[in-house]
Amino acid sequence: MPGSRCPRPALPILRWLPRYSRAWLPLDLLAGLAVGLTTVPQALAYAELAGLPLQGCAIVPSVPLQYGLYSSFMGCFVYCFLGTAKDVTLGPTAIMSLLVSSYVSHEPVHAVLLAFLSGCIQLAMGLLHLGFLLDFISFPVIKGFTSAASITISFNQIKNILGLQGIPRQFFLQVYEMLRRIGETRAGDAVLGLTCLAALAGLRAMRSHVPRAGPAEAMAVRISHLIVWISGTARNALVVLFAGLVAYSFQVLGSEPFRLTGSIPQGLPPFRPPRFSLAAPNGTVPFQSMVQDMGVGLAVVPLMGLLETIAIAKAFASQNGYRIDPNQELLAVGALVLLSLAYLTSLFYYIPKAALAAVIISAVVPMFDAGIFRTLWRVKRLDLVPLCVTFLLCFWEVQYGIVAGVLVSGILLLYSIARPPIKVSEGAVLLVQPGSSLQFPAVEHLRDCVCSRALAAASPPRSVVLDCCHVSNIDYTAVLGLAELLQELRRHGLSLAFCGLKVCGTLATPPRPGRVRQVGSAQL
């Protein structure tokens, strides 16, 4: 019909694909190549960080690091159809790997089931429009968690830099055990790991400080700038490739100074639902027991996964001046990871674990934000409470730190509701002005404030004018509290008047002359 608006397609890909220009394809392929070269080594490293072992365990005979690669490409293809942020690569991250490691108990079956249930929970949240729950995770809680995670993950990888084995995962035990066994450091792993860290830091700094070449620059200058940019962007792949060549050279010479990644099978896993039970030596672990083992992880992992992705997407959308729109280069990322699984897995055998540890440490060190403590001290010192609670408890257990930080933030939020600022102006009539809306926890505080001034023994009783210019919302319990305040003032021969009412409801519509309104046992 003329003037009618066409409905928007349900799938975001149907909105952007018809407008896609072939001129964008070379740049998207280059972006996919650069991100893919970063994703492959990071995916291998994050699998180890998530607690998926190399040599397996008593229950699972062989659990190599291919799970990191598996999780790197599936999200890309699905997000390409359903996602709305063109700068987000969906896959394993250091933060999520650390969270998963707290719940999987070195069992890939637990990790796969946790990912499946987290996806179901996130899907249900989307259908029920529960995204507002993420707003209750405050910025100090996020900063406290990410800063603590940066330290925890870095220390978790130092054991691989030093070539130590059998180090516990709990942070304080980890620090104690590494200091106790520092004499067992493998010289080859330590030298290679520190060299990789220095190379990664140098490539990052080189990419950040070299200015862009303008179109008027000579061709040689522009090519050199492009080489620097590619080297800095793909630094993870270059460093891991260098470390693999070094390890292979020693292997050919009959020496093994490094702990290696080991064999990774080629190809893709069979497409099937996750296992809802687990075979154990003494029987079968049922689905209920597996869910109980995950515990609070079923709430923490989906929420933090959503929060991390949405925060990154919003940051890029704001920086690049667009409303969140889908991502073309994710296809190229997924294709590169698929090619790695199909043809390059035999080469992953020679990647030293110290090099992967250097990749992780290089990725998480920038997450530590020392300046946030100084900033909150200047802006609002009370926000340091959830920040410090989250930061400190995350060294004990990550989930405890997040939950405690959210609870402390919630308590501070409820306290501000229960104790709103109240401005009292003295005079022949007492003018009381609440600084925010009146909810039922704040009624007693308001009554005490009014009665302590209006009925003070040191001054004559005074009537009260309640200025509600800042009150945009009020609940029934608060109305009853005001009615009781009115009764108390009338017993002393005083009156209570309202001005600046903006509330829609009981107090919004003043009664007609000569008429009063019954509220509970009192009249307003």
Tab-separated table of N, CA, C and O in Angstrom, residues 155 162 164 167 172-183:
chain	number	residue	atom	x	y	z
A	155	PHE	N	49.589	-15.496	35.435
A	155	PHE	CA	50.265	-16.425	36.339
A	155	PHE	C	49.988	-17.870	35.939
A	155	PHE	O	50.845	-18.741	36.094
A	162	LEU	N	57.981	-21.407	32.113
A	162	LEU	CA	59.081	-22.024	32.865
A	162	LEU	C	59.225	-23.515	32.581
A	162	LEU	O	60.188	-24.139	33.036
A	164	LEU	N	57.183	-25.916	33.701
A	164	LEU	CA	56.823	-26.695	34.887
A	164	LEU	C	55.527	-27.459	34.631
A	164	LEU	O	54.638	-26.990	33.921
A	167	ILE	N	51.309	-28.114	38.190
A	167	ILE	CA	51.025	-26.916	38.977
A	167	ILE	C	49.518	-26.805	39.172
A	167	ILE	O	48.751	-26.900	38.202
A	172	PHE	N	46.455	-18.946	44.505
A	172	PHE	CA	47.431	-18.844	45.589
A	172	PHE	C	48.305	-20.097	45.664
A	172	PHE	O	49.526	-19.996	45.883
A	173	LEU	N	47.704	-21.274	45.457
A	173	LEU	CA	48.500	-22.497	45.410
A	173	LEU	C	49.435	-22.480	44.210
A	173	LEU	O	50.562	-22.985	44.273
A	174	GLN	N	48.982	-21.893	43.143
A	174	GLN	CA	49.783	-21.799	41.925
A	174	GLN	C	51.028	-20.955	42.163
A	174	GLN	O	52.153	-21.357	41.802
A	175	VAL	N	50.848	-19.784	42.781
A	175	VAL	CA	51.984	-18.909	43.063
A	175	VAL	C	52.965	-19.598	44.004
A	175	VAL	O	54.192	-19.590	43.785
A	176	TYR	N	52.424	-20.226	45.051
A	176	TYR	CA	53.296	-20.906	46.029
A	176	TYR	C	54.077	-22.038	45.377
A	176	TYR	O	55.292	-22.170	45.574
A	177	GLU	N	53.409	-22.848	44.567
A	177	GLU	CA	54.057	-24.012	43.968
A	177	GLU	C	55.113	-23.589	42.951
A	177	GLU	O	56.184	-24.204	42.851
A	178	MET	N	54.838	-22.531	42.174
A	178	MET	CA	55.828	-22.078	41.189
A	178	MET	C	57.063	-21.511	41.878
A	178	MET	O	58.193	-21.738	41.425
A	179	LEU	N	56.871	-20.761	42.959
A	179	LEU	CA	58.025	-20.242	43.698
A	179	LEU	C	58.824	-21.375	44.339
A	179	LEU	O	60.060	-21.325	44.395
A	180	ARG	N	58.126	-22.408	44.806
A	180	ARG	CA	58.811	-23.529	45.451
A	180	ARG	C	59.620	-24.344	44.453
A	180	ARG	O	60.688	-24.864	44.780
A	181	ARG	N	59.113	-24.431	43.224
A	181	ARG	CA	59.767	-25.285	42.221
A	181	ARG	C	60.487	-24.478	41.145
A	181	ARG	O	60.711	-24.965	40.045
A	182	ILE	N	60.847	-23.252	41.477
A	182	ILE	CA	61.487	-22.398	40.478
A	182	ILE	C	62.804	-22.995	39.994
A	182	ILE	O	63.247	-22.753	38.868
A	183	GLY	N	63.419	-23.813	40.839
A	183	GLY	CA	64.672	-24.440	40.451
A	183	GLY	C	64.521	-25.499	39.375
A	183	GLY	O	65.523	-25.922	38.769
